[in-house]
Structure formats: structure tokens, C-alpha cells
């Protein structure tokens, strides 16, 4: 057993080992496009799982060819990331006379007005790190305005262009957020931004279920959780976020113990083991249908479990895009966020990279 870094370097290490056929029998990794890019080294899973076994596990589309569960399955969905959302310090919203249940999350304009009020109370409204600005916030506005993952996939195939509406309007609105955030936070590595809330004068951040323990230690009973504001009340999707079943178990096609490896994965995904996982209150959320997580989870964690299965929870866009396109978007997002390039240049660069990948 070996623990690997929780970033894209794990895929490089897996590919290098697999070329020499000395990689692991089983590997736990992100689902989606990164995993699918490794399928030359993966054992197809369709023949190992009955319909009954598959029916209690959610997220098969995230490990399927073309993201269609009717196609070949290349891994086993392992857990859910819940829904990326906004965490806030209740004391600081109260200081700015912001009602958490008010209509300030219904649109960009309403949210800007709320942040002006927070700023006027002497509080920094937001802290957003390098992943939060693009894969949690921008991605949600993009997905909700376009109507979900299937429409976003049309950007990958070239049926749509990034420079087409509504993305220029979204980018312009997104750039306005920078004036309300901790300066320079956008260069912090992923999941570093929320830790700055320990300073006690920052109202909000974004993240997922994995940040709850740290923020609870920082803020105690003052920690609250709410969905990221909508870009527009007219968006096809409302009140949601990016997330879902973002992790999987994959088995190598050169393994000498494939049957045993599959049996071990089935054991890990069994009701009994999943109940023990829920009871531990550690790691990611469950993606099985036969465990009552409410019996084990804290209110915030349970709310995340419920949000994870909402129709408005859209699968991670960085795991829908080809890896090279994901890297280009992230690199360009830093320049666009800080105003070094215009929305047109930002989106045009992404289209150019997409076209290059399509050949």
C-alpha cells in the first residue's frame, strides 16, 4: 500500500509504473477524464458487477466511456465529494446585518450588494484560492447558466465555443469578485484559502465537505454553510454547485490477481464497510443507497450528503474536460481574475487550446 499526493502527479506516477507493468493492482483516484485517460492500463469492470450490485452504488456515469453508464465501465465509483459551497462566519454576517436566508444569493447584483455591506462593516467578504476561483465558483456559474454537464460537454466537442454567450457575461461578472477577496489568495494552492479564515475578519470562503473539520475547529458553532450564489434568477439550474462522485477504484489490466482485486473493492463498497466508514465520520461522503448516514453524520456533513444527490449538483468540470484543457483553463484563469487579460482573451485562449486538442 502506498499513499500518493492528491493532485495530478498521481496520474503521471501511475502511467509511468503501468508502462513497465509494475503499478498497483488497485488504485483509488479521481473519477472522470483523468481516470479515463488511463484506460489503456485498466481492466473493464462491466463484466464483474451485476445490475443488482450496480444499483446500490451511485456515480457509474463518472467512470463510464463517454460518461454514459450504458457504455463500458472502467472503474468503480468510490465516494462523493458532496457539493462545493460557501462557508461563512455567522458573527460577521450578523455584524453586516446580512440575513443568511435572505435574497442576496439570488443573483450577481444581489450578491455584490451584500458584499458591499460586509465590506462597509470593516470585514473582508471573501477568501478564494487558486481552485476556488475557477473550479468552484466560475464553474458553478458556467454550469448553471448553460444548463448542466451535458451542455458543457458541447464545449469539449466543439459544438459550442467558450467565447459564445453566456460565458463572456459570466466572466465579466466573475472578475468583479476580486475586489472583495483577500489580495493574492488566488495564488494560494487549492484548499489553502479557507484556512485564512482563522484570522477572524473574513466572512466567507468556498470548499467542500473535506474542509468542515478544519473550519469547525476554527469557528466552532459560528460556522455555517450555504450554497454559492446564483449568477441569475433566470438560470436553467438554481441553488446548486459543483461536486458529486469524484473518486473511484480502478484495477489494472496487468494485475495477476484481478478477481481478488475486484472482490476487495466489492468488500470496501459493501453495506457493512460503508456503515463503518460513515461511523468514522472521516474522508469523503458515501455514494451508496443503503446506509442511513443521518445516524452518524453531523448536521453540516449530513446536509452535504443530501446536496450531493441534487439534480443541481454538477460533476466537476475539471474532470469533464480533457486534462490538457483543464490545465489551460486553470493557467488562464489566474490572468483573467487579476485583469491581466480580458474576458474575450481568456475565453479565446481556451477555445484555441480546445481546437488544438481536437486537431
CSV table of C-alpha atoms in Angstrom, one decimal:
chain,number,residue,atom,x,y,z
A,1,UNK,CA,0.0,0.0,0.0
A,2,UNK,CA,1.3,3.5,-0.9
A,3,UNK,CA,-0.2,6.9,-0.3
A,4,UNK,CA,0.2,9.3,-3.3
A,5,UNK,CA,-0.2,13.1,-3.5
A,6,UNK,CA,-3.8,14.2,-4.0
A,7,UNK,CA,-3.0,16.0,-7.3
A,8,UNK,CA,-2.4,15.2,-10.9
A,9,UNK,CA,1.1,13.9,-10.2
A,10,UNK,CA,-0.5,10.7,-9.1
A,11,UNK,CA,-1.6,10.0,-12.7
A,12,UNK,CA,1.8,10.6,-14.0
A,13,UNK,CA,3.3,8.2,-11.5
A,14,UNK,CA,0.6,5.6,-12.3
A,15,UNK,CA,1.2,5.9,-16.0
A,16,UNK,CA,4.9,5.6,-15.7
A,17,UNK,CA,4.6,2.5,-13.5
A,18,UNK,CA,2.0,1.0,-15.7
A,19,UNK,CA,4.1,1.3,-18.9
A,20,UNK,CA,6.5,-1.0,-17.1
A,21,UNK,CA,3.6,-3.1,-15.8
A,22,UNK,CA,4.7,-2.7,-12.2
A,23,UNK,CA,1.9,-0.4,-11.0
A,24,UNK,CA,-0.6,-1.3,-8.3
A,25,UNK,CA,-3.4,-3.9,-8.5
A,26,UNK,CA,-5.9,-1.3,-7.2
A,27,UNK,CA,-5.7,2.4,-7.1
A,28,UNK,CA,-8.0,5.0,-5.6
A,29,UNK,CA,-8.1,8.1,-7.8
A,30,UNK,CA,-10.3,10.9,-9.2
A,31,UNK,CA,-13.1,9.8,-11.5
A,32,UNK,CA,-13.8,11.4,-14.8
A,33,UNK,CA,-11.5,12.4,-17.6
A,34,UNK,CA,-8.2,11.9,-15.7
A,35,UNK,CA,-9.1,8.3,-15.0
A,36,UNK,CA,-10.5,7.7,-18.5
A,37,UNK,CA,-7.2,8.8,-20.0
A,38,UNK,CA,-5.6,5.8,-18.2
A,39,UNK,CA,-7.9,3.2,-19.7
A,40,UNK,CA,-5.2,1.5,-21.7
A,41,UNK,CA,-4.0,0.2,-18.4
A,42,UNK,CA,-7.3,-0.6,-16.8
A,43,UNK,CA,-9.4,-3.7,-16.5
A,44,UNK,CA,-13.0,-3.1,-17.8
A,45,UNK,CA,-15.4,-3.5,-14.9
A,46,UNK,CA,-18.8,-4.2,-16.7
A,47,UNK,CA,-18.4,-7.9,-16.5
A,48,UNK,CA,-17.6,-8.0,-12.8
A,49,UNK,CA,-20.7,-6.3,-11.4
A,50,UNK,CA,-24.3,-7.5,-11.7
A,51,UNK,CA,-27.2,-5.0,-12.2
A,52,UNK,CA,-28.2,-5.5,-8.6
A,53,UNK,CA,-24.7,-4.7,-7.4
A,54,UNK,CA,-24.5,-1.6,-9.5
A,55,UNK,CA,-27.9,-0.4,-8.4
A,56,UNK,CA,-26.8,0.4,-4.9
A,57,UNK,CA,-23.7,2.4,-5.9
A,58,UNK,CA,-24.1,5.9,-7.3
A,59,UNK,CA,-21.9,7.6,-9.9
A,60,UNK,CA,-21.3,5.0,-12.6
A,61,UNK,CA,-21.6,7.7,-15.3
A,62,UNK,CA,-18.4,9.3,-13.9
A,63,UNK,CA,-16.3,6.1,-14.7
A,64,UNK,CA,-18.0,5.2,-18.0
A,65,UNK,CA,-16.9,5.6,-21.6
A,66,UNK,CA,-18.3,8.9,-22.8
A,67,UNK,CA,-19.8,9.5,-19.3
A,68,UNK,CA,-22.7,7.2,-20.3
A,69,UNK,CA,-23.3,4.3,-17.8
A,70,UNK,CA,-24.7,2.2,-20.7
A,71,UNK,CA,-21.1,2.1,-22.1
A,72,UNK,CA,-18.1,0.3,-20.8
A,73,UNK,CA,-17.2,0.9,-17.2
A,74,UNK,CA,-13.5,1.4,-16.4
A,75,UNK,CA,-13.6,1.8,-12.6
A,76,UNK,CA,-15.8,1.6,-9.6
A,77,UNK,CA,-17.2,4.8,-8.1
A,78,UNK,CA,-15.9,5.0,-4.6
A,79,UNK,CA,-17.2,8.1,-2.7
A,80,UNK,CA,-18.8,11.5,-3.1
A,81,UNK,CA,-17.3,15.0,-2.7
A,82,UNK,CA,-20.7,16.4,-1.8
A,83,UNK,CA,-21.3,19.9,-3.3
A,84,UNK,CA,-18.8,22.7,-3.3
A,85,UNK,CA,-20.4,25.5,-1.4
A,86,UNK,CA,-19.9,28.7,0.7
A,87,UNK,CA,-18.9,28.5,4.3
A,88,UNK,CA,-19.3,31.6,6.5
A,89,UNK,CA,-18.7,33.0,9.9
A,90,UNK,CA,-22.2,33.8,11.3
A,91,UNK,CA,-20.9,36.6,13.6
A,92,UNK,CA,-19.5,38.5,10.6
A,93,UNK,CA,-22.7,38.4,8.5
A,94,UNK,CA,-24.6,39.5,11.6
A,95,UNK,CA,-22.2,42.4,12.0
A,96,UNK,CA,-23.1,43.5,8.4
A,97,UNK,CA,-26.8,43.0,9.0
A,98,UNK,CA,-26.9,40.3,6.3
A,99,UNK,CA,-29.7,37.7,6.7
A,100,UNK,CA,-28.3,34.3,5.8
A,101,UNK,CA,-31.7,33.3,4.5
A,102,UNK,CA,-32.3,36.5,2.5
A,103,UNK,CA,-32.4,37.0,-1.2
A,104,UNK,CA,-28.7,38.1,-1.5
A,105,UNK,CA,-27.8,34.8,-3.2
A,106,UNK,CA,-30.4,35.1,-6.0
A,107,UNK,CA,-28.2,37.0,-8.5
A,108,UNK,CA,-24.8,38.5,-9.1
A,109,UNK,CA,-26.1,42.0,-8.4
A,110,UNK,CA,-27.7,41.0,-5.1
A,111,UNK,CA,-24.6,39.3,-4.0
A,112,UNK,CA,-22.4,42.3,-4.9
A,113,UNK,CA,-24.7,44.5,-2.8
A,114,UNK,CA,-24.3,42.0,0.2
A,115,UNK,CA,-20.5,42.1,-0.2
A,116,UNK,CA,-20.6,45.9,-0.2
A,117,UNK,CA,-22.4,45.8,3.1
A,118,UNK,CA,-19.9,43.3,4.6
A,119,UNK,CA,-17.0,45.5,3.4
A,120,UNK,CA,-18.7,48.5,4.9
A,121,UNK,CA,-18.8,46.8,8.2
A,122,UNK,CA,-15.0,46.6,8.1
A,123,UNK,CA,-14.9,42.9,7.2
A,124,UNK,CA,-13.2,41.2,4.2
A,125,UNK,CA,-16.1,39.4,2.4
A,126,UNK,CA,-14.2,36.5,0.7
A,127,UNK,CA,-11.1,34.4,0.5
A,128,UNK,CA,-10.7,32.3,-2.6
A,129,UNK,CA,-7.7,30.2,-3.5
A,130,UNK,CA,-6.5,29.0,-7.0
A,131,UNK,CA,-9.0,26.2,-7.2
A,132,UNK,CA,-11.9,28.1,-5.6
A,133,UNK,CA,-11.9,30.9,-8.1
A,134,UNK,CA,-12.2,28.7,-11.1
A,135,UNK,CA,-13.4,25.1,-10.3
A,136,UNK,CA,-15.8,26.0,-7.5
A,137,UNK,CA,-17.1,29.5,-8.3
A,138,UNK,CA,-16.7,30.2,-12.0
A,139,UNK,CA,-17.5,26.5,-12.8
A,140,UNK,CA,-20.8,26.7,-11.0
A,141,UNK,CA,-21.9,29.9,-12.7
A,142,UNK,CA,-20.9,28.4,-16.1
A,143,UNK,CA,-22.7,25.1,-15.4
A,144,UNK,CA,-25.9,26.7,-14.1
A,145,UNK,CA,-26.2,29.2,-16.9
A,146,UNK,CA,-25.5,26.5,-19.6
A,147,UNK,CA,-27.9,24.0,-18.1
A,148,UNK,CA,-25.6,21.3,-16.7
A,149,UNK,CA,-22.8,18.9,-17.6
A,150,UNK,CA,-24.3,17.7,-20.9
A,151,UNK,CA,-24.3,21.2,-22.4
A,152,UNK,CA,-20.8,21.9,-21.0
A,153,UNK,CA,-19.6,18.8,-22.9
A,154,UNK,CA,-20.6,20.5,-26.1
A,155,UNK,CA,-17.7,22.9,-25.4
A,156,UNK,CA,-15.3,19.9,-25.4
A,157,UNK,CA,-16.6,18.5,-28.6
A,158,UNK,CA,-16.5,21.9,-30.4
A,159,UNK,CA,-20.3,22.1,-30.9
A,160,UNK,CA,-20.1,25.3,-28.8
A,161,UNK,CA,-17.3,27.8,-28.2
A,162,UNK,CA,-16.2,29.3,-25.0
A,163,UNK,CA,-16.4,32.8,-26.5
A,164,UNK,CA,-20.1,32.4,-27.1
A,165,UNK,CA,-22.8,33.7,-24.7
A,166,UNK,CA,-23.2,33.3,-21.7
A,167,UNK,CA,-19.5,32.8,-20.9
A,168,UNK,CA,-18.4,36.4,-21.7
A,169,UNK,CA,-21.1,37.8,-19.4
A,170,UNK,CA,-20.2,35.3,-16.7
A,171,UNK,CA,-16.5,36.1,-16.9
A,172,UNK,CA,-17.2,39.8,-16.6
A,173,UNK,CA,-19.3,39.3,-13.5
A,174,UNK,CA,-16.8,36.8,-12.0
A,175,UNK,CA,-14.0,39.3,-12.4
A,176,UNK,CA,-15.9,41.7,-10.1
A,177,UNK,CA,-15.5,39.4,-7.2
A,178,UNK,CA,-11.8,40.0,-6.9
A,179,UNK,CA,-12.3,43.4,-5.3
A,180,UNK,CA,-14.0,41.7,-2.4
A,181,UNK,CA,-11.4,39.0,-1.7
A,182,UNK,CA,-8.1,38.7,0.2
A,183,UNK,CA,-5.4,40.1,-2.1
A,184,UNK,CA,-3.2,37.4,-3.5
A,185,UNK,CA,-5.3,34.5,-2.2
A,186,UNK,CA,-5.9,33.4,-5.8
A,187,UNK,CA,-2.2,32.2,-5.9
A,188,UNK,CA,-2.6,30.0,-2.8
A,189,UNK,CA,-2.7,26.3,-3.6
A,190,UNK,CA,-6.0,24.5,-3.5
A,191,UNK,CA,-7.6,24.2,-0.1
A,192,UNK,CA,-5.3,26.8,1.4
A,193,UNK,CA,-7.6,29.8,1.1
A,194,UNK,CA,-10.2,28.7,3.7
A,195,UNK,CA,-7.5,28.3,6.4
A,196,UNK,CA,-7.0,32.1,6.3
A,197,UNK,CA,-10.4,32.4,7.9
A,198,UNK,CA,-8.6,31.7,11.2
A,199,UNK,CA,-7.7,35.5,11.2
A,200,UNK,CA,-11.3,36.1,12.3
A,201,UNK,CA,-12.1,39.0,9.9
A,202,UNK,CA,-13.0,37.2,6.8
A,203,UNK,CA,-16.7,36.4,6.3
A,204,UNK,CA,-16.8,33.7,3.6
A,205,UNK,CA,-14.9,31.1,1.6
A,206,UNK,CA,-15.7,28.1,-0.6
A,207,UNK,CA,-14.9,24.4,-0.3
A,208,UNK,CA,-16.4,21.0,0.1
A,209,UNK,CA,-17.2,18.5,2.8
A,210,UNK,CA,-13.4,18.0,3.4
A,211,UNK,CA,-13.0,21.5,4.8
A,212,UNK,CA,-15.6,21.1,7.5
A,213,UNK,CA,-13.4,19.6,10.3
A,214,UNK,CA,-10.8,22.4,10.0
A,215,UNK,CA,-13.4,25.2,9.8
A,216,UNK,CA,-15.3,23.7,12.8
A,217,UNK,CA,-12.0,23.8,14.8
A,218,UNK,CA,-11.5,27.5,13.8
A,219,UNK,CA,-15.1,28.8,14.1
A,220,UNK,CA,-16.9,26.4,16.3
A,221,UNK,CA,-20.6,27.0,16.5
A,222,UNK,CA,-20.3,30.1,14.3
A,223,UNK,CA,-19.6,28.0,11.2
A,224,UNK,CA,-22.4,28.0,8.7
A,225,UNK,CA,-22.8,26.5,5.2
A,226,UNK,CA,-24.8,27.8,2.3
A,227,UNK,CA,-24.9,27.3,-1.4
A,228,UNK,CA,-22.8,29.5,-3.7
A,229,UNK,CA,-25.0,32.4,-5.0
A,230,UNK,CA,-26.8,32.1,-8.4
A,231,UNK,CA,-25.5,34.1,-11.2
A,232,UNK,CA,-29.0,34.9,-12.4
A,233,UNK,CA,-32.6,34.1,-11.2
A,234,UNK,CA,-33.2,33.0,-14.8
A,235,UNK,CA,-30.5,30.4,-15.0
A,236,UNK,CA,-31.7,26.9,-16.0
A,237,UNK,CA,-30.2,25.4,-12.8
A,238,UNK,CA,-30.7,27.1,-9.5
A,239,UNK,CA,-29.3,26.6,-6.0
A,240,UNK,CA,-26.6,24.0,-6.6
A,241,UNK,CA,-22.9,23.6,-7.0
A,242,UNK,CA,-20.0,21.6,-8.4
A,243,UNK,CA,-19.2,18.2,-7.0
A,244,UNK,CA,-20.6,14.7,-6.9
A,245,UNK,CA,-18.9,11.3,-7.2
A,246,UNK,CA,-15.4,12.4,-7.8
A,247,UNK,CA,-13.4,9.4,-6.7
A,248,UNK,CA,-13.1,5.8,-7.8
A,249,UNK,CA,-11.2,2.5,-7.5
A,250,UNK,CA,-9.5,1.3,-10.7
A,251,UNK,CA,-7.9,-2.1,-11.3
A,252,UNK,CA,-5.0,-2.6,-13.6
A,253,UNK,CA,-5.4,-4.9,-16.6
A,254,UNK,CA,-1.9,-6.4,-16.0
A,255,UNK,CA,-2.7,-7.4,-12.4
A,256,UNK,CA,-2.1,-11.0,-11.7
A,257,UNK,CA,-4.9,-11.1,-9.1
A,258,UNK,CA,-7.8,-9.4,-10.9
A,259,UNK,CA,-10.5,-11.5,-9.3
A,260,UNK,CA,-9.1,-10.9,-5.8
A,261,UNK,CA,-8.8,-7.2,-6.5
A,262,UNK,CA,-12.4,-7.0,-7.6
A,263,UNK,CA,-13.5,-8.9,-4.6
A,264,UNK,CA,-11.6,-6.5,-2.3
A,265,UNK,CA,-13.2,-3.5,-4.0
A,266,UNK,CA,-16.7,-5.1,-3.5
A,267,UNK,CA,-15.8,-5.6,0.1
A,268,UNK,CA,-14.9,-2.0,0.6
A,269,UNK,CA,-18.1,-0.9,-1.1
A,270,UNK,CA,-20.3,-3.4,0.9
A,271,UNK,CA,-23.0,-2.1,3.2
A,272,UNK,CA,-21.1,-3.2,6.3
A,273,UNK,CA,-17.9,-1.4,5.4
A,274,UNK,CA,-19.7,1.7,4.2
A,275,UNK,CA,-21.5,1.9,7.6
A,276,UNK,CA,-18.2,1.7,9.4
A,277,UNK,CA,-16.9,4.5,7.1
A,278,UNK,CA,-19.9,6.6,7.9
A,279,UNK,CA,-19.5,5.9,11.6
A,280,UNK,CA,-15.8,7.1,11.4
A,281,UNK,CA,-17.0,10.5,10.1
A,282,UNK,CA,-13.8,10.7,8.1
A,283,UNK,CA,-12.9,11.0,4.5
A,284,UNK,CA,-15.4,11.7,1.7
A,285,UNK,CA,-19.1,11.0,1.7
A,286,UNK,CA,-20.9,7.8,0.8
A,287,UNK,CA,-22.2,7.0,-2.7
A,288,UNK,CA,-24.3,4.0,-1.7
A,289,UNK,CA,-28.1,4.0,-1.3
A,290,UNK,CA,-28.5,1.5,1.6
A,291,UNK,CA,-26.8,3.3,4.5
A,292,UNK,CA,-28.6,5.8,6.7
A,293,UNK,CA,-25.9,8.4,7.1
A,294,UNK,CA,-28.1,10.7,9.3
A,295,UNK,CA,-27.4,8.2,12.1
A,296,UNK,CA,-23.7,9.0,12.0
A,297,UNK,CA,-23.1,12.5,10.5
A,298,UNK,CA,-23.1,16.0,12.0
A,299,UNK,CA,-25.7,18.4,10.6
A,300,UNK,CA,-23.3,20.0,8.2
A,301,UNK,CA,-21.9,16.7,6.9
A,302,UNK,CA,-25.4,15.3,6.5
A,303,UNK,CA,-26.5,18.4,4.6
A,304,UNK,CA,-23.6,17.8,2.2
A,305,UNK,CA,-24.7,14.2,1.8
A,306,UNK,CA,-28.2,15.4,0.8
A,307,UNK,CA,-26.9,18.1,-1.6
A,308,UNK,CA,-24.6,15.6,-3.3
A,309,UNK,CA,-27.6,13.9,-5.0
A,310,UNK,CA,-29.5,17.0,-6.0
A,311,UNK,CA,-30.1,17.5,-9.8
A,312,UNK,CA,-28.4,20.8,-9.4
A,313,UNK,CA,-25.1,19.2,-8.3
A,314,UNK,CA,-23.0,19.2,-11.4
A,315,UNK,CA,-20.0,16.9,-11.8
A,316,UNK,CA,-16.6,18.6,-11.6
A,317,UNK,CA,-15.9,20.4,-14.8
A,318,UNK,CA,-12.1,19.9,-14.5
A,319,UNK,CA,-12.9,16.2,-14.6
A,320,UNK,CA,-15.2,16.5,-17.6
A,321,UNK,CA,-12.6,18.4,-19.6
A,322,UNK,CA,-9.5,16.6,-21.1
A,323,UNK,CA,-6.6,17.1,-18.8
A,324,UNK,CA,-4.7,19.4,-21.1
A,325,UNK,CA,-7.7,21.7,-21.4
A,326,UNK,CA,-8.2,21.7,-17.7
A,327,UNK,CA,-4.6,22.8,-17.2
A,328,UNK,CA,-5.0,25.6,-19.8
A,329,UNK,CA,-8.2,26.9,-18.2
A,330,UNK,CA,-6.6,27.0,-14.8
A,331,UNK,CA,-3.5,28.8,-16.1
A,332,UNK,CA,-5.5,31.4,-18.0
A,333,UNK,CA,-7.9,31.9,-15.0
A,334,UNK,CA,-5.2,33.5,-12.9
A,335,UNK,CA,-4.6,36.1,-15.6
A,336,UNK,CA,-8.3,36.8,-16.1
A,337,UNK,CA,-9.1,37.0,-12.4
A,338,UNK,CA,-6.4,39.7,-11.9
A,339,UNK,CA,-7.5,41.6,-15.0
A,340,UNK,CA,-4.3,41.0,-17.0
A,341,UNK,CA,-6.3,39.6,-19.9
A,342,UNK,CA,-9.9,40.5,-21.0
A,343,UNK,CA,-12.8,38.0,-20.9
A,344,UNK,CA,-12.5,37.7,-24.7
A,345,UNK,CA,-8.8,36.9,-24.5
A,346,UNK,CA,-9.4,34.4,-21.6
A,347,UNK,CA,-12.2,32.5,-23.4
A,348,UNK,CA,-10.4,32.8,-26.8
A,349,UNK,CA,-7.3,31.1,-25.4
A,350,UNK,CA,-9.4,28.2,-24.1
A,351,UNK,CA,-11.1,27.8,-27.5
A,352,UNK,CA,-7.7,27.8,-29.1
A,353,UNK,CA,-6.4,25.0,-26.8
A,354,UNK,CA,-9.6,23.0,-27.3
A,355,UNK,CA,-9.3,23.3,-31.1
A,356,UNK,CA,-5.6,22.2,-30.9
A,357,UNK,CA,-6.7,19.1,-28.9
A,358,UNK,CA,-9.4,18.3,-31.4
A,359,UNK,CA,-6.9,18.6,-34.2
